[in-house]
Structure formats: C-alpha cells, structure tokens
Tab-separated table of C-alpha atoms in Angstrom:
chain	number	residue	atom	x	y	z
A	937	MET	CA	0.000	0.000	0.000
A	938	ARG	CA	2.845	2.299	0.893
A	939	ALA	CA	4.619	1.319	-2.306
A	940	SER	CA	1.510	2.275	-4.386
A	941	SER	CA	1.217	5.622	-2.690
A	942	PHE	CA	4.850	6.289	-3.249
A	943	LEU	CA	4.600	5.462	-6.986
A	944	PHE	CA	1.523	7.649	-7.435
A	945	SER	CA	3.224	10.545	-5.676
A	946	LEU	CA	6.292	10.081	-7.831
A	947	MET	CA	4.196	10.063	-11.014
A	948	PHE	CA	2.260	13.150	-9.947
A	949	LEU	CA	5.495	14.979	-9.159
A	950	THR	CA	6.978	13.981	-12.496
A	951	VAL	CA	3.927	15.228	-14.429
A	952	THR	CA	3.908	18.474	-12.500
A	953	LEU	CA	7.537	19.067	-13.304
A	954	MET	CA	6.944	18.296	-16.939
A	955	ILE	CA	4.033	20.738	-17.163
A	956	ASN	CA	5.989	23.460	-15.521
A	957	SER	CA	9.025	22.925	-17.686
A	958	THR	CA	7.216	22.594	-20.974
A	959	ALA	CA	4.231	24.940	-20.600
A	960	ARG	CA	4.465	25.990	-24.174
A	961	ALA	CA	5.278	22.549	-25.607
A	962	ASP	CA	2.875	20.009	-27.164
A	963	LEU	CA	1.188	17.804	-24.562
A	964	SER	CA	0.788	14.783	-26.808
A	965	ILE	CA	3.239	12.822	-24.688
A	966	LEU	CA	1.023	13.375	-21.686
A	967	ASP	CA	-2.049	12.376	-23.601
A	968	SER	CA	-0.453	9.132	-24.600
A	969	VAL	CA	0.504	8.437	-21.000
A	970	VAL	CA	-3.033	8.943	-19.600
A	971	THR	CA	-5.077	7.374	-22.505
A	972	PRO	CA	-7.702	4.935	-21.143
A	973	GLY	CA	-7.417	2.410	-24.004
A	974	GLU	CA	-7.445	1.765	-27.726
A	975	LEU	CA	-9.972	3.531	-29.942
A	976	ILE	CA	-12.448	1.589	-32.101
A	977	GLN	CA	-11.370	0.585	-35.557
A	978	GLY	CA	-13.198	3.518	-37.086
A	979	HIS	CA	-11.217	5.978	-34.992
A	980	ALA	CA	-7.878	4.166	-35.186
A	981	LYS	CA	-6.323	6.946	-37.232
A	982	LEU	CA	-6.986	9.306	-34.328
A	983	ASP	CA	-5.018	7.302	-31.782
A	984	LYS	CA	-2.419	10.064	-31.447
A	985	GLU	CA	-4.804	12.941	-32.178
A	986	CYS	CA	-6.649	13.343	-28.856
A	987	LYS	CA	-7.459	16.933	-29.607
A	988	SER	CA	-9.672	15.815	-32.490
A	989	CYS	CA	-12.191	14.599	-29.919
A	990	HIS	CA	-11.088	16.295	-26.650
A	991	LYS	CA	-10.442	19.801	-25.565
A	992	LYS	CA	-8.356	20.128	-22.409
A	993	PHE	CA	-10.229	21.255	-19.390
A	994	ASP	CA	-13.555	21.495	-21.404
A	995	LYS	CA	-15.807	18.449	-21.317
A	996	GLY	CA	-18.638	20.271	-23.115
A	997	ALA	CA	-16.475	20.646	-26.195
A	998	GLN	CA	-16.435	16.895	-26.779
A	999	ASP	CA	-19.960	16.813	-28.300
A	1000	ARG	CA	-19.168	19.766	-30.579
A	1001	LEU	CA	-15.965	18.098	-31.782
A	1002	CYS	CA	-17.732	14.786	-32.231
A	1003	MET	CA	-20.539	16.133	-34.359
A	1004	GLY	CA	-18.213	18.551	-36.118
A	1005	CYS	CA	-16.507	15.633	-37.799
A	1006	HIS	CA	-17.480	15.508	-41.480
A	1007	GLU	CA	-18.654	11.924	-41.121
A	1008	HIS	CA	-21.033	12.903	-38.312
A	1009	LYS	CA	-22.295	16.098	-39.890
A	1010	PRO	CA	-25.661	14.489	-40.931
A	1011	VAL	CA	-26.173	13.601	-37.261
A	1012	ALA	CA	-25.487	17.200	-36.265
A	1013	ASP	CA	-27.997	18.375	-38.864
A	1014	ASP	CA	-30.623	16.044	-37.412
A	1015	VAL	CA	-29.978	17.286	-33.874
A	1016	ARG	CA	-30.350	20.912	-34.937
A	1017	ALA	CA	-33.485	20.187	-36.993
A	1018	LYS	CA	-34.860	17.733	-34.438
A	1019	THR	CA	-35.376	15.148	-37.140
A	1020	GLY	CA	-34.242	11.582	-37.378
A	1021	TYR	CA	-33.420	9.398	-34.388
A	1022	HIS	CA	-30.724	11.679	-32.934
A	1023	GLY	CA	-32.954	14.715	-33.257
A	1024	LYS	CA	-35.936	13.065	-31.547
A	1025	ILE	CA	-34.308	11.418	-28.498
A	1026	GLY	CA	-33.613	14.757	-26.869
A	1027	HIS	CA	-30.296	16.385	-26.007
A	1028	GLN	CA	-27.741	14.214	-24.256
A	1029	PRO	CA	-23.955	13.769	-24.500
A	1030	CYS	CA	-22.699	11.535	-27.287
A	1031	ARG	CA	-20.700	9.446	-24.802
A	1032	ALA	CA	-23.948	8.493	-23.053
A	1033	CYS	CA	-24.527	5.957	-25.812
A	1034	HIS	CA	-21.214	5.817	-27.675
A	1035	THR	CA	-18.219	5.206	-25.401
A	1036	ASP	CA	-14.863	4.854	-27.154
A	1037	HIS	CA	-11.452	3.517	-26.033
A	1038	LYS	CA	-12.931	0.008	-25.740
A	1039	GLY	CA	-10.669	-1.564	-28.275
A	1040	ARG	CA	-10.526	-2.018	-32.000
A	1041	GLU	CA	-13.338	-4.591	-32.267
A	1042	LYS	CA	-15.778	-2.879	-29.943
A	1043	ASP	CA	-19.214	-1.878	-31.347
A	1044	ILE	CA	-19.931	1.452	-29.688
A	1045	ILE	CA	-23.225	1.947	-31.499
A	1046	GLY	CA	-24.862	-0.495	-29.141
A	1047	LEU	CA	-28.051	-0.901	-31.174
A	1048	ASP	CA	-30.443	-3.561	-29.874
A	1049	LYS	CA	-32.506	-4.435	-32.951
A	1050	LYS	CA	-35.111	-6.244	-30.889
A	1051	THR	CA	-35.862	-3.358	-28.577
A	1052	PHE	CA	-35.153	-0.428	-30.872
A	1053	ASN	CA	-38.110	1.954	-31.059
A	1054	HIS	CA	-38.503	2.802	-34.746
A	1055	HIS	CA	-41.127	5.353	-33.819
A	1056	LEU	CA	-38.284	7.669	-32.834
A	1057	THR	CA	-37.140	7.814	-36.451
A	1058	ASP	CA	-38.597	9.637	-39.431
A	1059	PHE	CA	-40.080	6.366	-40.672
A	1060	ASP	CA	-42.508	4.780	-38.246
A	1061	LEU	CA	-43.126	1.083	-38.904
A	1062	THR	CA	-46.800	0.587	-39.683
A	1063	GLY	CA	-48.813	-1.906	-41.652
A	1064	LYS	CA	-46.799	-4.723	-43.116
A	1065	HIS	CA	-43.574	-2.908	-42.271
A	1066	LYS	CA	-43.909	-3.995	-38.646
A	1067	SER	CA	-44.397	-7.624	-39.567
A	1068	PRO	CA	-41.879	-9.931	-37.820
A	1069	ARG	CA	-41.073	-11.326	-41.226
A	1070	ILE	CA	-39.553	-7.992	-42.229
A	1071	LYS	CA	-35.873	-7.894	-41.298
A	1072	CYS	CA	-33.839	-4.771	-40.686
A	1073	SER	CA	-31.509	-5.837	-43.482
A	1074	ASP	CA	-34.437	-5.730	-45.932
A	1075	CYS	CA	-34.325	-1.945	-45.770
A	1076	HIS	CA	-30.913	-1.238	-44.249
A	1077	GLY	CA	-28.400	-2.484	-46.783
A	1078	LYS	CA	-25.102	-4.055	-45.870
A	1079	GLY	CA	-22.330	-1.517	-45.320
A	1080	GLN	CA	-24.922	1.239	-45.178
A	1081	LYS	CA	-25.465	3.430	-42.162
A	1082	TYR	CA	-28.876	2.993	-40.609
A	1083	ARG	CA	-29.852	6.582	-41.135
A	1084	GLU	CA	-29.101	6.240	-44.850
A	1085	ALA	CA	-31.945	3.817	-45.442
A	1086	PRO	CA	-34.434	5.453	-47.877
A	1087	SER	CA	-37.864	6.389	-46.550
A	1088	GLU	CA	-39.697	6.641	-49.892
A	1089	CYS	CA	-41.667	3.597	-51.079
A	1090	TYR	CA	-40.236	3.518	-54.586
A	1091	ALA	CA	-36.659	3.056	-53.408
A	1092	CYS	CA	-37.537	-0.354	-51.919
A	1093	HIS	CA	-40.532	-1.340	-54.056
A	1094	LYS	CA	-39.489	-0.348	-57.546
A	1095	LYS	CA	-39.422	-4.009	-58.518
A	1096	ASP	CA	-43.036	-4.327	-57.314
A	1097	ASP	CA	-44.266	-1.417	-59.414
A	1098	LYS	CA	-46.632	-2.856	-61.999
A	1099	HIS	CA	-47.103	0.644	-63.391
A	1100	LYS	CA	-43.479	0.708	-64.471
A	1101	GLY	CA	-43.090	4.257	-63.208
A	1102	HIS	CA	-45.982	5.576	-65.274
A	1103	PHE	CA	-47.671	7.052	-62.195
A	1104	GLY	CA	-44.485	8.391	-60.676
A	1105	LYS	CA	-42.784	7.347	-57.460
A	1106	GLU	CA	-45.296	8.561	-54.875
A	1107	CYS	CA	-46.812	5.118	-54.220
A	1108	ALA	CA	-48.418	6.327	-50.979
A	1109	GLN	CA	-50.772	8.540	-52.967
A	1110	CYS	CA	-52.791	5.454	-53.897
A	1111	HIS	CA	-51.513	2.487	-51.899
A	1112	THR	CA	-51.373	1.764	-48.187
A	1113	ASP	CA	-48.604	0.008	-46.284
A	1114	GLY	CA	-51.098	-2.643	-45.170
A	1115	ASP	CA	-51.411	-4.216	-48.618
A	1116	TRP	CA	-50.618	-3.179	-52.194
A	1117	LYS	CA	-54.114	-4.195	-53.216
A	1118	GLN	CA	-55.654	-1.780	-50.742
A	1119	VAL	CA	-55.765	1.543	-52.530
A	1120	LYS	CA	-56.981	4.965	-51.516
A	1121	PHE	CA	-56.915	6.436	-55.026
A	1122	ASP	CA	-59.531	9.135	-55.568
A	1123	HIS	CA	-60.739	8.914	-59.151
A	1124	SER	CA	-62.638	12.191	-58.777
A	1125	GLU	CA	-59.297	13.992	-58.938
A	1126	THR	CA	-58.700	12.688	-62.441
A	1127	ARG	CA	-60.140	13.974	-65.697
A	1128	PHE	CA	-62.737	11.202	-65.487
A	1129	PRO	CA	-64.608	11.280	-62.150
A	1130	LEU	CA	-66.507	8.065	-61.496
A	1131	GLY	CA	-70.256	8.464	-61.245
A	1132	GLY	CA	-73.322	6.254	-61.513
A	1133	LYS	CA	-72.595	2.684	-62.509
A	1134	HIS	CA	-68.946	3.481	-63.186
A	1135	VAL	CA	-68.354	3.432	-59.420
A	1136	GLU	CA	-69.158	-0.284	-59.313
A	1137	VAL	CA	-66.928	-1.203	-62.238
A	1138	LYS	CA	-63.635	-2.952	-61.582
A	1139	CYS	CA	-60.488	-1.065	-62.532
A	1140	GLU	CA	-59.405	-3.660	-65.085
A	1141	SER	CA	-62.688	-3.252	-66.982
A	1142	CYS	CA	-61.394	0.064	-68.284
A	1143	HIS	CA	-57.684	-0.221	-67.556
A	1144	GLU	CA	-56.790	-3.277	-69.596
A	1145	ASP	CA	-53.108	-2.614	-68.983
A	1146	PRO	CA	-52.343	-4.005	-65.488
A	1147	GLY	CA	-49.617	-1.408	-65.110
A	1148	TYR	CA	-52.009	1.439	-65.871
A	1149	ARG	CA	-49.402	2.814	-68.208
A	1150	VAL	CA	-51.858	3.203	-71.066
A	1151	GLN	CA	-54.644	5.593	-70.132
A	1152	PRO	CA	-58.034	4.504	-71.514
A	1153	LYS	CA	-60.018	7.001	-73.533
A	1154	THR	CA	-62.635	8.897	-71.586
A	1155	ASP	CA	-65.355	8.971	-74.252
A	1156	CYS	CA	-68.262	6.561	-73.767
A	1157	TYR	CA	-68.052	5.035	-77.221
A	1158	SER	CA	-64.544	3.679	-76.750
A	1159	CYS	CA	-65.792	1.320	-74.031
A	1160	HIS	CA	-69.458	0.921	-74.990
A	1161	ARG	CA	-69.356	0.593	-78.740
A	1162	LYS	CA	-70.457	-3.010	-78.425
A	1163	ASP	CA	-73.462	-1.839	-76.385
A	1164	ASP	CA	-74.598	0.651	-79.040
A	1165	GLU	CA	-77.990	-0.539	-80.215
A	1166	HIS	CA	-78.119	2.400	-82.618
A	1167	LYS	CA	-75.218	0.945	-84.614
A	1168	GLY	CA	-73.569	4.329	-84.855
A	1169	ARG	CA	-76.571	6.106	-86.363
A	1170	PHE	CA	-76.567	8.661	-83.540
A	1171	GLY	CA	-72.834	9.204	-83.493
A	1172	SER	CA	-70.421	8.405	-80.692
A	1173	ARG	CA	-71.344	11.016	-78.063
A	1174	CYS	CA	-73.541	8.759	-75.924
A	1175	GLU	CA	-73.576	11.265	-73.056
A	1176	GLN	CA	-75.767	13.644	-75.066
A	1177	CYS	CA	-78.721	11.331	-74.478
A	1178	HIS	CA	-77.761	8.737	-71.870
A	1179	LEU	CA	-76.824	8.923	-68.194
A	1180	ASP	CA	-74.126	6.928	-66.422
A	1181	THR	CA	-76.773	5.568	-64.049
A	1182	GLY	CA	-78.118	3.282	-66.775
A	1183	TRP	CA	-78.535	3.051	-70.561
A	1184	THR	CA	-82.310	3.037	-70.291
A	1185	LYS	CA	-82.335	6.458	-68.616
A	1186	VAL	CA	-82.088	9.210	-71.192
A	1187	LYS	CA	-82.014	12.971	-70.884
A	1188	PHE	CA	-82.450	13.827	-74.566
A	1189	ASP	CA	-85.383	16.063	-75.491
A	1190	HIS	CA	-85.777	16.379	-79.263
A	1191	ASP	CA	-87.835	19.548	-78.990
A	1192	ARG	CA	-85.440	21.218	-76.572
A	1193	ASP	CA	-82.099	19.902	-77.788
A	1194	THR	CA	-82.587	20.186	-81.560
A	1195	ASP	CA	-84.060	22.651	-84.030
A	1196	PHE	CA	-86.571	20.103	-85.321
A	1197	LEU	CA	-89.728	19.887	-83.216
A	1198	LEU	CA	-91.453	16.510	-83.229
A	1199	GLN	CA	-95.101	17.172	-84.009
A	1200	GLY	CA	-97.999	15.106	-85.277
A	1201	LYS	CA	-96.964	11.691	-86.511
A	1202	HIS	CA	-93.292	12.548	-86.078
A	1203	ARG	CA	-93.609	12.250	-82.304
A	1204	PRO	CA	-94.336	8.493	-82.080
A	1205	ALA	CA	-91.916	7.689	-84.918
A	1206	LYS	CA	-88.850	5.638	-84.027
A	1207	CYS	CA	-85.501	7.380	-84.045
A	1208	GLU	CA	-84.082	5.131	-86.755
A	1209	SER	CA	-86.949	6.099	-89.075
A	1210	CYS	CA	-85.131	9.384	-89.678
A	1211	HIS	CA	-81.638	8.541	-88.473
A	1212	THR	CA	-81.030	5.834	-91.022
A	1213	LYS	CA	-77.471	6.309	-92.181
A	1214	LEU	CA	-74.242	6.201	-90.209
A	1215	GLU	CA	-72.887	9.277	-91.913
A	1216	GLN	CA	-75.918	11.303	-90.844
A	1217	ALA	CA	-75.012	10.920	-87.174
A	1218	PHE	CA	-76.990	13.533	-85.230
A	1219	LYS	CA	-77.856	15.670	-88.255
A	1220	PRO	CA	-80.176	13.979	-90.701
A	1221	ALA	CA	-81.733	16.185	-93.363
A	1222	LYS	CA	-84.607	18.231	-91.965
A	1223	THR	CA	-86.614	18.590	-95.183
A	1224	CYS	CA	-89.762	16.523	-95.671
A	1225	TYR	CA	-88.630	15.404	-99.098
A	1226	ALA	CA	-85.405	13.897	-97.759
A	1227	CYS	CA	-87.412	11.323	-95.787
A	1228	HIS	CA	-90.628	11.129	-97.792
A	1229	GLN	CA	-89.446	11.185	-101.385
A	1230	LYS	CA	-90.630	7.623	-101.931
A	1231	GLU	CA	-94.102	8.663	-100.764
A	1232	ASP	CA	-94.340	11.592	-103.159
A	1233	GLU	CA	-97.260	10.753	-105.424
A	1234	HIS	CA	-96.641	13.987	-107.281
A	1235	LYS	CA	-93.396	12.567	-108.649
A	1236	GLY	CA	-91.576	15.757	-107.825
A	1237	GLN	CA	-93.801	18.003	-109.955
A	1238	GLN	CA	-94.894	20.010	-106.922
A	1239	GLY	CA	-91.329	20.530	-105.799
A	1240	LYS	CA	-89.792	19.474	-102.501
A	1241	GLU	CA	-91.560	21.858	-100.131
A	1242	CYS	CA	-94.139	19.313	-98.935
A	1243	GLN	CA	-95.009	21.505	-95.943
A	1244	SER	CA	-96.488	24.135	-98.246
A	1245	CYS	CA	-99.537	21.862	-98.612
A	1246	HIS	CA	-99.230	19.046	-96.079
A	1247	ASN	CA	-98.811	18.892	-92.296
A	1248	GLU	CA	-97.345	16.375	-89.838
A	1249	ASN	CA	-100.697	14.866	-88.855
A	1250	SER	CA	-101.504	13.196	-92.164
A	1251	TRP	CA	-100.651	13.388	-95.842
A	1252	LYS	CA	-104.375	13.663	-96.557
A	1253	GLU	CA	-104.708	16.861	-94.529
A	1254	THR	CA	-103.730	19.671	-96.864
A	1255	ARG	CA	-103.761	23.422	-96.716
A	1256	PHE	CA	-103.154	24.100	-100.412
A	1257	ASP	CA	-104.537	27.400	-101.651
A	1258	HIS	CA	-105.509	26.974	-105.296
A	1259	GLY	CA	-105.891	30.712	-105.522
A	1260	LEU	CA	-102.095	31.010	-105.384
A	1261	SER	CA	-101.642	28.700	-108.337
A	1262	ARG	CA	-101.725	29.537	-112.044
A	1263	PHE	CA	-105.354	28.374	-112.112
A	1264	PRO	CA	-107.436	29.957	-109.325
A	1265	LEU	CA	-110.679	28.139	-108.645
A	1266	LEU	CA	-113.606	30.414	-109.484
A	1267	GLY	CA	-117.309	29.926	-109.973
A	1268	LYS	CA	-118.343	26.354	-110.519
A	1269	HIS	CA	-114.732	25.178	-110.386
A	1270	GLU	CA	-114.547	25.810	-106.635
A	1271	PRO	CA	-116.718	22.878	-105.398
A	1272	VAL	CA	-115.293	20.443	-107.909
A	1273	LYS	CA	-113.324	17.573	-106.395
A	1274	CYS	CA	-109.594	17.519	-107.087
A	1275	ASN	CA	-109.650	14.190	-108.936
A	1276	LYS	CA	-112.149	15.566	-111.464
A	1277	CYS	CA	-109.360	17.630	-112.980
A	1278	HIS	CA	-106.311	15.977	-111.496
A	1279	THR	CA	-106.564	12.444	-112.773
A	1280	THR	CA	-103.102	11.622	-111.365
A	1281	LYS	CA	-101.397	12.576	-108.097
A	1282	ALA	CA	-98.841	14.522	-110.050
A	1283	PHE	CA	-101.397	17.348	-110.159
A	1284	LYS	CA	-99.383	19.426	-112.585
A	1285	ASP	CA	-100.371	16.989	-115.285
A	1286	ALA	CA	-103.790	18.614	-115.198
A	1287	SER	CA	-104.250	21.097	-118.029
A	1288	SER	CA	-105.447	24.622	-117.345
A	1289	LYS	CA	-107.177	24.845	-120.761
A	1290	CYS	CA	-110.986	24.702	-120.656
A	1291	ILE	CA	-111.249	22.590	-123.772
A	1292	ASP	CA	-109.140	19.802	-122.242
A	1293	CYS	CA	-111.756	19.218	-119.531
A	1294	HIS	CA	-114.877	20.393	-121.379
A	1295	LYS	CA	-114.342	19.103	-124.897
A	1296	ASP	CA	-117.407	16.869	-124.646
A	1297	GLU	CA	-119.506	19.852	-123.607
A	1298	ASP	CA	-118.465	22.045	-126.551
A	1299	ALA	CA	-121.702	22.765	-128.369
A	1300	HIS	CA	-119.708	24.550	-131.061
A	1301	LYS	CA	-117.881	21.359	-132.007
A	1302	ALA	CA	-114.598	23.261	-132.033
A	1303	ARG	CA	-115.738	25.640	-134.759
A	1304	LEU	CA	-115.081	28.589	-132.466
A	1305	GLY	CA	-111.691	27.335	-131.427
A	1306	PRO	CA	-110.325	25.873	-128.163
A	1307	VAL	CA	-110.184	29.080	-126.126
A	1308	CYS	CA	-113.532	28.800	-124.355
A	1309	GLU	CA	-112.762	31.614	-121.908
A	1310	THR	CA	-112.927	34.064	-124.825
A	1311	CYS	CA	-116.682	33.987	-124.397
A	1312	HIS	CA	-117.474	31.925	-121.360
A	1313	SER	CA	-116.688	32.283	-117.630
A	1314	ALA	CA	-116.435	29.783	-114.816
A	1315	ARG	CA	-119.844	30.769	-113.459
A	1316	ASP	CA	-121.937	28.923	-116.086
A	1317	TRP	CA	-121.702	27.834	-119.724
A	1318	THR	CA	-124.978	29.536	-120.511
A	1319	GLN	CA	-123.667	32.848	-119.216
A	1320	TRP	CA	-121.375	34.223	-121.809
A	1321	TYR	CA	-120.295	37.470	-123.362
A	1322	PHE	CA	-118.484	38.194	-126.616
A	1323	ASP	CA	-118.291	41.514	-128.451
A	1324	HIS	CA	-117.317	40.783	-132.037
A	1325	ASP	CA	-116.880	44.455	-132.767
A	1326	LYS	CA	-114.402	45.047	-129.925
A	1327	GLN	CA	-112.658	41.702	-129.692
A	1328	THR	CA	-111.954	41.159	-133.395
A	1329	ASN	CA	-110.911	43.214	-136.372
A	1330	TYR	CA	-114.171	42.382	-138.153
A	1331	PRO	CA	-117.108	44.427	-136.807
A	1332	LEU	CA	-120.522	42.929	-137.460
A	1333	ASP	CA	-122.960	45.238	-139.185
A	1334	GLY	CA	-125.903	44.989	-141.572
A	1335	SER	CA	-127.157	41.489	-142.160
A	1336	HIS	CA	-124.051	40.062	-140.431
A	1337	LYS	CA	-125.347	41.262	-137.104
A	1338	GLY	CA	-128.226	38.832	-136.899
A	1339	ILE	CA	-126.654	35.623	-138.126
A	1340	THR	CA	-125.404	32.766	-135.990
A	1341	CYS	CA	-121.730	32.211	-135.292
A	1342	VAL	CA	-121.629	28.937	-137.188
A	1343	ALA	CA	-122.918	30.698	-140.322
A	1344	CYS	CA	-119.338	31.931	-140.772
A	1345	HIS	CA	-117.450	29.614	-138.459
A	1346	LYS	CA	-118.231	26.360	-140.147
A	1347	THR	CA	-114.956	24.471	-139.893
A	1348	PRO	CA	-113.508	23.129	-136.577
A	1349	VAL	CA	-110.182	24.656	-135.570
A	1350	THR	CA	-107.656	23.400	-133.060
A	1351	ARG	CA	-105.754	26.608	-132.639
A	1352	LYS	CA	-106.402	30.323	-132.973
A	1353	ILE	CA	-109.263	31.268	-135.309
A	1354	THR	CA	-107.869	32.564	-138.619
A	1355	LEU	CA	-111.101	32.982	-140.569
A	1356	SER	CA	-110.738	35.269	-143.629
A	1357	ALA	CA	-112.426	38.663	-143.466
A	1358	SER	CA	-113.057	38.904	-147.236
A	1359	CYS	CA	-116.657	38.658	-148.483
A	1360	ASN	CA	-115.725	36.202	-151.188
A	1361	SER	CA	-114.507	33.650	-148.600
A	1362	CYS	CA	-118.147	33.215	-147.535
A	1363	HIS	CA	-120.171	34.499	-150.568
A	1364	SER	CA	-118.350	33.133	-153.584
A	1365	LYS	CA	-121.403	31.016	-154.459
A	1366	ASP	CA	-123.606	34.111	-154.296
A	1367	ASP	CA	-121.457	36.037	-156.851
A	1368	VAL	CA	-123.743	36.555	-159.899
A	1369	HIS	CA	-120.824	38.193	-161.672
A	1370	ASP	CA	-118.919	34.922	-161.669
A	1371	GLY	CA	-115.860	36.719	-160.496
A	1372	SER	CA	-115.703	39.171	-163.320
A	1373	TYR	CA	-115.606	42.087	-160.886
A	1374	GLY	CA	-113.012	40.506	-158.640
A	1375	GLN	CA	-113.322	39.325	-155.049
A	1376	PHE	CA	-113.758	42.660	-153.283
A	1377	CYS	CA	-117.591	42.657	-153.113
A	1378	GLU	CA	-117.541	45.518	-150.598
A	1379	ARG	CA	-116.528	47.912	-153.403
A	1380	CYS	CA	-120.081	47.867	-154.654
A	1381	HIS	CA	-122.193	46.040	-152.144
A	1382	VAL	CA	-123.120	46.780	-148.581
A	1383	THR	CA	-123.611	44.256	-145.759
A	1384	ARG	CA	-127.306	45.045	-145.396
A	1385	SER	CA	-128.230	43.331	-148.703
A	1386	PHE	CA	-126.605	42.149	-151.923
A	1387	SER	CA	-129.321	43.851	-153.910
A	1388	ARG	CA	-128.312	47.259	-152.670
A	1389	ILE	CA	-125.456	48.820	-154.598
A	1390	LYS	CA	-123.264	51.697	-153.552
A	1391	SER	CA	-123.902	54.742	-155.909
A	1392	ARG	CA	-121.187	57.258	-155.634
A	1393	PRO	CA	-119.957	59.448	-158.485
A	1394	GLY	CA	-116.740	58.363	-160.052
A	1395	ILE	CA	-116.708	54.983	-158.426
A	1396	PHE	CA	-116.019	53.259	-161.735
A	1397	GLN	CA	-113.747	55.886	-163.164
C-alpha cells in the first residue's frame, strides 16, 4: 500500500515538473501516458490525435468536436433540426450511448434491434412494415449506415411497381402500407370522375393494362361501342342522351335539344326512321322530301316543299290554296273535287285549258276554237259574253249582225281562229258576176243586202 502511494506521488510529481518545464510545448506525450485504451477501428487513425475529440479542461467541447466531424455532420444536422433518431431522443452527451477507447473490435453503437423503437425515427413502422417477417436488413443495406436507409416507397418497391413508373414514385398517394391491393386512389381527382354505374366497375374493366401505363379514352363510345344498339346512327357522343346511371335512362329532349320539333306523326316515330345512315349521325336532313321522297305521289312536280300543302298529322290533310296557283278556282270550279281535274297525283299533269276538260260539252264542235274563256266564264256555260266588234278586227254590221256564229265559223279549228275577213270567202257562191268584178264585193255592195249597190260618183272611173 505504501509502495503504491509512493509510486503515485512520484508520477504526480513527475507530471507536474513536466508541465511546468514545458508549458508551451505540445502535450501529446502526456495524452499518450493517460489514454484509457485503444480507440475503435473507425477511430484508429486518431489514436495520437486526442485533440480531435477532446479539448483540455472542457468536457462540453467533446460533443461539438464529435458532431463537427465531417462523417457525423448528418447527425449534427438532425440534432439541430430535431429530425431523425438523434434529433428526436432529446439532447444528451454523445458518450452516453457511444463510449470509445474500448478496443478495436468494440461496437460502440450499441443498437439492440429487438428493442429499438422505430417510432423515434422519421419512418414509423406501420402496416406490413412492422411484420416480424420484415428484417432490418431488408431496408438497411449491408455496409450502409442505418440513417441512410431510404424512406420513400419507390426506393424499396421499384421491382413491385406494376405501373413501371408511369404514375411516378409517390406510391403512398394510392396504396397503403397494409397491402398493395388496398388503394386509396380518388378517381374524382382525375379527368374522369366516377359516377353512376362506373363506381361499381372494376379497374381492369377500363384499364386493360395491369400497369395502368396506357390511359383509356374517356369517351363513352370507346368502351361501350359493343353496347350501341343504334349501330352508330346517332354518333359516338352517348352522353348527349344517356346517363351513367343506366342506358335506359335518357335525358335527350328532341324539342329542346334540336331545331326540329317533333309534331304530329313525327312524335311516335322511331328514331331510326329518320336517323337511317351512319354518316348522318346527329344531323339527318330536316326537309320533308329527304325522308318522304318515296311517298311523293306527285313525282316531284310540286317541288320538294311538302309543308307548303301538307302537315305532320296526315298526308291527306292539306292546306293548299288553289288561288295562289296559275289556275285559281272560281265559280263552278270551286266545289269540284280535285280528282275531277287531277286524274293523277302529279297534279301538274292537269291542263289549265278549258277545252281539255270540257271538250265533250263544246256545243260549237270546235268551230269557235279551243279558247272557251274568250266567251265563257267559270260561273256557267250559258252565261257568256263576246263583243265581235271590240274583240276582233271584223265588226258585225248589216245582215251580219243577226246571223249565228256557225254561219261563218263552219270548220272546226284546233288553234287560234284565222277565218278570212273577205266577203268572197263566204259568198263566192252568191257572186252573180262569176268573179268578173273581182273578189272585193264591198266595193259595190253593202252588208245590209246584196241587192243594194253603192252609188257614188266616179266609183267606176
């Protein structure tokens, strides 16, 4: 005991003398004398550099020097930001957990993997991550510091990504850590919100690509073409008529949504009656003739404006005004049935000439020509008026005034009357002169009587 005390006193005296004699010299010799043991393998290069970790007479400096090392800078950043394990465990000296000078093979980290609380890190273990089948080494690679393990899903699960990166690397936006098949994807945030019966549809019904790399088209027809009972006649914009709650529910109103009101017999007509061709899509022709040409009994002679006479209730209901035609119905023509004059449905085949309808009633036997309206009106055949003096260039006077028409008009004519105005054309057989005085009877005779001769001086000179 006395020997030990003596040696300690001797050592203390020696150190004191050395300090006093070398106050300005390097104290590395002293450091090497009082070192408590070998450093760990990672610090082996600092065996003779005590000042790298210690500051004489200042224990508080040890933490600053420790975390000031470039290798420990990330730890210092965590402590300042209060992130990561070192930032969340609260302030305490480094040596409280990591004690050095224990020898080259000593593990001064002292991590107990079984009791380590992962909640104190930036990546809490939840869902399948806390399964006992998950090993630390599954995330913390060999030779990698624990804090360097990635916290984003894609870094570990890239090989599990069926989308092949098409949806980016933020797996947690859709998937949960309980199971890949459990998703929390909100389709309403896409350009195709799910409504109606689309909500019940399985993803793969629209997304044929299991990786979702190929985005399906959002128009109805791309998926429902096979369901189109219209066979394309109404185009491919199904949503204009149908709802996503069911094909049988429609919102289309022909009167409201188009410029062609369905009236009369058009209302109960089936859609395909008008929408017959694929190329017509939503815009079939709106003219009557486009749909009803085959029903046109007029054979096009009345034009294509069917609505000028007919209405949507029935072809037989007409509103034709004959007064606007080239043959207004007057007098006894007004009550006459159409088919009396119009023997065919073409209508324009009917002639507007009186003689064509009344030839059998012509008491003149065509001797006065075919233009009946020259004398007669539509009121009655027996009511007629003709002024020979005003309407011809042959005034009737003398004995001509009392004779019948057929006395002169003896021959039937089919066109305009061209009867000669010369006396000889009618009285050649009455010429007692046998033509010796020529054919101009009126030079001597008057129309009152052949026996009366004009007597005027110098007439024969």
